[in-house]
Amino acid sequence: MKKSAEGLISMKRILSAITTTLTAAILLFIAGCEQFSTTYQRVDDTEFRVLNFVYQPADAAPGDSVTLTAVFAGKNIDLDEQLEWWVSFNMIQDLFGSVTVVDSQLLRPIARRGDITFSPNTQTAAFRFKIPEDIVRNSASIPEVWTDMLPSGMLGMIPAEVASLTKGEMIDVLESFCGNNDAYPSIPRDIIDTHLPQLLQFFTVPIRISAKIREPGKLPHTIRSNHSVRYNSRITVTDVPINRNPLIDSVTVYKYRGDSLHDVILLDNSGNSVINVESGYSYFLHPYTSWRDQSITMDGNPVTERHFMSWQLQLDPAEAAGVHHSRYPSINNSDGEIMLPTDRSITKFTFWVTVDDEVVNERMRPRGSALKEVSGWFVYK
């Protein structure tokens, strides 16, 4: 295991600069990315912070019920009184992620409030709501001549039997593949097997959940989460990709001196995990994840999704009081390296890791995400 872990961290070091550049490009290209108005890594008890929005199932179809779990940390507020939730089922989103909201409605009247607790260190708001059956038909993101939104290089790849259909006729075809065999005559089987995964990407539609936050003495601000809805999970005539939320199995710290691995520390959320801090060593956090889903790009290539991590941390307020922020710990999101505290009065930590999945060149893929908390002590040697 140590040899494998050492290879993993070494590879992360080599690719860290490349990963930073690629991540920026990917976020510009892929629709369905999460965008929050607050993205600070350090979570203080004086500020209300978003940790993550998680949708279950990640890959929902028209008519499905979805549970949204929003996890917050930092300053405690009255979530019922100070958050006003909205949902937008009709939006326009282009290939580069630019979004125009056509209409919105309050979420609470159409949702059931869930009773979910993530951890004692967080606040959680959960809502279960139904995706409208006609969301794809009514979405302004798909023009009546649906082929108008195809990149020029793809238009010639679409069979004439399909390209000639209107938006409504094409939706009839897709819904016939969801078990409603009377909805529309079937198209040839070879077209289904060859082109259906790509065609479904152009009949994927965006949605948005937003919450307006009102805190006394501050101007209201809004947090937003963009997601996507598609037919994939309902298709019965052939296999198409379905995206699931990643599963974070564990969080581990690797302790290095130079290129030599000296220790492997498994962290949990008991508050009793210990990171032994010694001069001359480097420390790297790594989440182990399951469920790397397969997918298909717009040009028909099979790919395996990639997982990307981002970290947030919280210190004990009593310990952090009077310590300059430059002496606080921080975490490098590219490779998970912990910049350890330089003031030894900082001993307690809580880390949160978000793991997002991504696929390059898949249009509006629903975002899969997971959140895990670990906590413990820095013990100085």
Coordinates of N, CA, C and O in Angstrom, one line a residue, residues 84-152:
E84 N -34.2 32.3 1.8 CA -35.4 32.2 0.9 C -35.0 31.4 -0.3 O -34.1 31.9 -1.1
W85 N -35.6 30.3 -0.5 CA -35.2 29.4 -1.5 C -36.0 29.5 -2.8 O -37.2 29.7 -2.8
W86 N -35.3 29.5 -4.0 CA -36.0 29.6 -5.3 C -35.5 28.4 -6.2 O -34.3 27.9 -6.0
V87 N -36.3 28.1 -7.1 CA -35.9 27.1 -8.1 C -36.2 27.6 -9.5 O -37.3 28.2 -9.7
S88 N -35.4 27.4 -10.4 CA -35.6 27.7 -11.8 C -35.6 26.5 -12.7 O -34.5 25.8 -12.8
F89 N -36.7 26.1 -13.3 CA -36.8 24.9 -14.1 C -36.7 25.3 -15.6 O -36.6 24.4 -16.5
N90 N -36.6 26.6 -15.9 CA -36.5 27.1 -17.3 C -35.4 28.0 -17.4 O -35.5 29.2 -17.0
M91 N -34.3 27.6 -18.0 CA -33.1 28.4 -18.1 C -32.5 28.1 -19.5 O -32.8 27.1 -20.2
I92 N -31.7 29.1 -19.9 CA -30.9 28.9 -21.1 C -29.4 28.9 -20.8 O -28.9 29.8 -20.1
Q93 N -28.7 27.8 -21.2 CA -27.3 27.7 -20.8 C -26.6 27.2 -22.1 O -26.9 26.2 -22.7
D94 N -25.5 28.0 -22.5 CA -24.8 27.6 -23.7 C -23.6 26.7 -23.4 O -23.4 26.3 -22.2
L95 N -22.9 26.4 -24.4 CA -21.8 25.4 -24.3 C -20.7 25.8 -23.3 O -20.0 25.0 -22.8
F96 N -20.6 27.1 -23.1 CA -19.6 27.7 -22.2 C -20.0 28.0 -20.8 O -19.3 28.5 -20.0
G97 N -21.3 27.6 -20.5 CA -21.8 27.7 -19.1 C -22.5 29.0 -18.8 O -23.0 29.2 -17.7
S98 N -22.6 29.9 -19.8 CA -23.3 31.2 -19.6 C -24.8 30.9 -19.4 O -25.4 30.1 -20.2
V99 N -25.4 31.5 -18.4 CA -26.8 31.1 -18.0 C -27.7 32.4 -18.0 O -27.3 33.5 -17.6
T100 N -28.9 32.2 -18.6 CA -30.0 33.1 -18.5 C -31.2 32.5 -17.9 O -31.6 31.4 -18.4
V101 N -31.7 33.0 -16.8 CA -32.9 32.5 -16.2 C -34.1 33.0 -16.8 O -34.3 34.2 -16.9
V102 N -35.0 32.1 -17.3 CA -36.2 32.5 -17.9 C -37.3 32.8 -16.9 O -38.0 33.8 -17.0
D103 N -37.5 31.9 -16.0 CA -38.4 32.1 -14.9 C -38.0 31.3 -13.7 O -37.3 30.3 -13.8
S104 N -38.5 31.7 -12.5 CA -38.2 31.1 -11.2 C -39.5 31.0 -10.4 O -40.5 31.7 -10.6
Q105 N -39.4 30.2 -9.3 CA -40.5 30.1 -8.4 C -40.0 29.7 -7.0 O -38.9 29.2 -6.9
L106 N -40.7 30.0 -6.0 CA -40.3 29.7 -4.6 C -40.2 28.2 -4.5 O -41.1 27.4 -5.0
L107 N -39.2 27.7 -3.9 CA -39.0 26.2 -3.7 C -39.9 25.6 -2.7 O -40.4 24.5 -2.8
R108 N -40.0 26.3 -1.5 CA -40.7 25.7 -0.4 C -42.1 25.2 -0.7 O -42.5 24.1 -0.3
P109 N -43.0 25.9 -1.5 CA -44.3 25.5 -1.7 C -44.4 24.2 -2.5 O -45.4 23.5 -2.5
I110 N -43.3 23.8 -3.3 CA -43.4 22.6 -4.1 C -42.4 21.5 -3.6 O -42.2 20.5 -4.2
A111 N -41.9 21.7 -2.4 CA -40.9 20.8 -1.8 C -41.3 20.3 -0.5 O -42.1 21.0 0.2
R112 N -40.8 19.2 -0.1 CA -40.9 18.7 1.3 C -39.6 18.8 2.0 O -38.5 18.4 1.5
R113 N -39.6 19.5 3.2 CA -38.4 19.7 3.9 C -37.9 18.4 4.5 O -38.7 17.7 5.2
G114 N -36.6 18.1 4.3 CA -36.0 16.9 4.9 C -35.4 17.1 6.2 O -35.1 18.3 6.6
D115 N -35.3 16.1 7.0 CA -34.7 16.1 8.3 C -33.4 15.4 8.3 O -33.3 14.2 8.6
I116 N -32.3 16.1 7.9 CA -31.0 15.5 7.7 C -30.0 16.3 8.5 O -30.0 17.5 8.4
T117 N -29.1 15.6 9.2 CA -28.0 16.2 9.9 C -26.7 15.7 9.4 O -26.5 14.5 9.4
F118 N -25.9 16.6 8.9 CA -24.6 16.1 8.3 C -23.6 15.9 9.5 O -22.9 14.8 9.5
S119 N -23.4 16.8 10.4 CA -22.5 16.7 11.5 C -22.8 17.7 12.5 O -23.4 18.8 12.2
P120 N -22.3 17.6 13.7 CA -22.5 18.6 14.8 C -21.8 20.0 14.4 O -22.2 21.0 15.0
N121 N -20.9 19.9 13.5 CA -20.1 21.1 13.1 C -20.8 21.9 12.0 O -20.2 22.9 11.5
T122 N -21.9 21.4 11.5 CA -22.5 22.0 10.3 C -24.0 22.3 10.5 O -24.6 21.8 11.5
Q123 N -24.6 23.0 9.6 CA -26.1 23.2 9.5 C -26.5 22.6 8.1 O -25.7 22.7 7.1
T124 N -27.6 22.0 8.1 CA -28.1 21.3 6.9 C -29.5 21.7 6.5 O -30.4 21.7 7.4
A125 N -29.7 22.1 5.3 CA -31.1 22.3 4.7 C -31.3 21.2 3.6 O -30.5 21.1 2.7
A126 N -32.4 20.5 3.7 CA -32.6 19.4 2.7 C -34.1 19.6 2.2 O -35.0 19.8 3.0
F127 N -34.2 19.5 0.9 CA -35.5 19.6 0.2 C -35.7 18.5 -0.8 O -34.8 18.2 -1.5
R128 N -36.9 17.9 -0.8 CA -37.2 16.9 -1.8 C -38.3 17.5 -2.7 O -39.4 17.9 -2.2
F129 N -38.0 17.5 -4.0 CA -38.9 18.2 -4.9 C -39.0 17.3 -6.2 O -38.1 16.5 -6.5
K130 N -40.0 17.6 -7.0 CA -40.2 16.8 -8.2 C -39.8 17.6 -9.4 O -40.2 18.8 -9.5
I131 N -39.1 17.0 -10.3 CA -38.8 17.6 -11.6 C -40.0 17.6 -12.5 O -40.6 16.5 -12.6
P132 N -40.4 18.7 -13.1 CA -41.6 18.6 -13.9 C -41.5 17.6 -15.1 O -40.4 17.5 -15.7
E133 N -42.6 16.9 -15.4 CA -42.6 15.9 -16.4 C -42.2 16.6 -17.8 O -41.6 16.0 -18.6
D134 N -42.7 17.8 -18.0 CA -42.5 18.5 -19.3 C -41.4 19.5 -19.3 O -41.3 20.4 -20.1
I135 N -40.4 19.3 -18.4 CA -39.3 20.3 -18.3 C -38.5 20.4 -19.6 O -38.1 21.5 -20.0
V136 N -38.3 19.3 -20.3 CA -37.5 19.3 -21.5 C -38.3 20.0 -22.6 O -37.8 20.8 -23.4
R137 N -39.6 19.7 -22.7 CA -40.5 20.3 -23.7 C -40.6 21.8 -23.6 O -40.6 22.5 -24.5
N138 N -40.6 22.2 -22.3 CA -40.8 23.7 -22.1 C -39.5 24.5 -22.0 O -39.6 25.7 -21.8
S139 N -38.4 23.8 -22.0 CA -37.1 24.5 -21.7 C -36.8 25.4 -22.9 O -36.7 24.9 -24.1
A140 N -36.5 26.6 -22.6 CA -36.1 27.6 -23.7 C -34.6 27.3 -24.1 O -34.2 27.9 -25.1
S141 N -33.9 26.4 -23.4 CA -32.6 26.1 -23.8 C -32.5 25.3 -25.1 O -31.4 25.2 -25.7
I142 N -33.6 24.7 -25.5 CA -33.6 23.9 -26.7 C -34.5 24.6 -27.8 O -35.7 24.7 -27.6
P143 N -33.9 25.0 -28.9 CA -34.7 25.7 -29.9 C -35.6 24.7 -30.7 O -35.4 23.5 -30.6
E144 N -36.6 25.2 -31.3 CA -37.6 24.4 -32.1 C -36.8 23.6 -33.1 O -37.0 22.4 -33.4
V145 N -35.9 24.3 -33.8 CA -35.0 23.6 -34.7 C -33.8 23.2 -33.9 O -32.8 24.0 -33.8
W146 N -33.8 22.1 -33.3 CA -32.9 21.7 -32.2 C -31.4 21.6 -32.8 O -30.5 21.8 -32.0
T147 N -31.3 21.3 -34.0 CA -30.0 21.2 -34.6 C -29.2 22.5 -34.7 O -28.0 22.5 -34.9
D148 N -29.9 23.6 -34.5 CA -29.3 24.9 -34.5 C -28.3 25.1 -33.4 O -27.4 25.9 -33.5
M149 N -28.4 24.3 -32.3 CA -27.5 24.4 -31.2 C -26.3 23.5 -31.3 O -25.4 23.5 -30.4
L150 N -26.2 22.7 -32.3 CA -25.1 21.8 -32.5 C -23.9 22.5 -32.9 O -24.0 23.4 -33.8
P151 N -22.7 22.2 -32.4 CA -21.5 22.7 -33.0 C -21.4 22.3 -34.5 O -21.9 21.2 -34.9
S152 N -20.8 23.2 -35.3 CA -20.8 22.9 -36.7 C -20.1 21.6 -37.1 O -20.5 20.9 -38.0

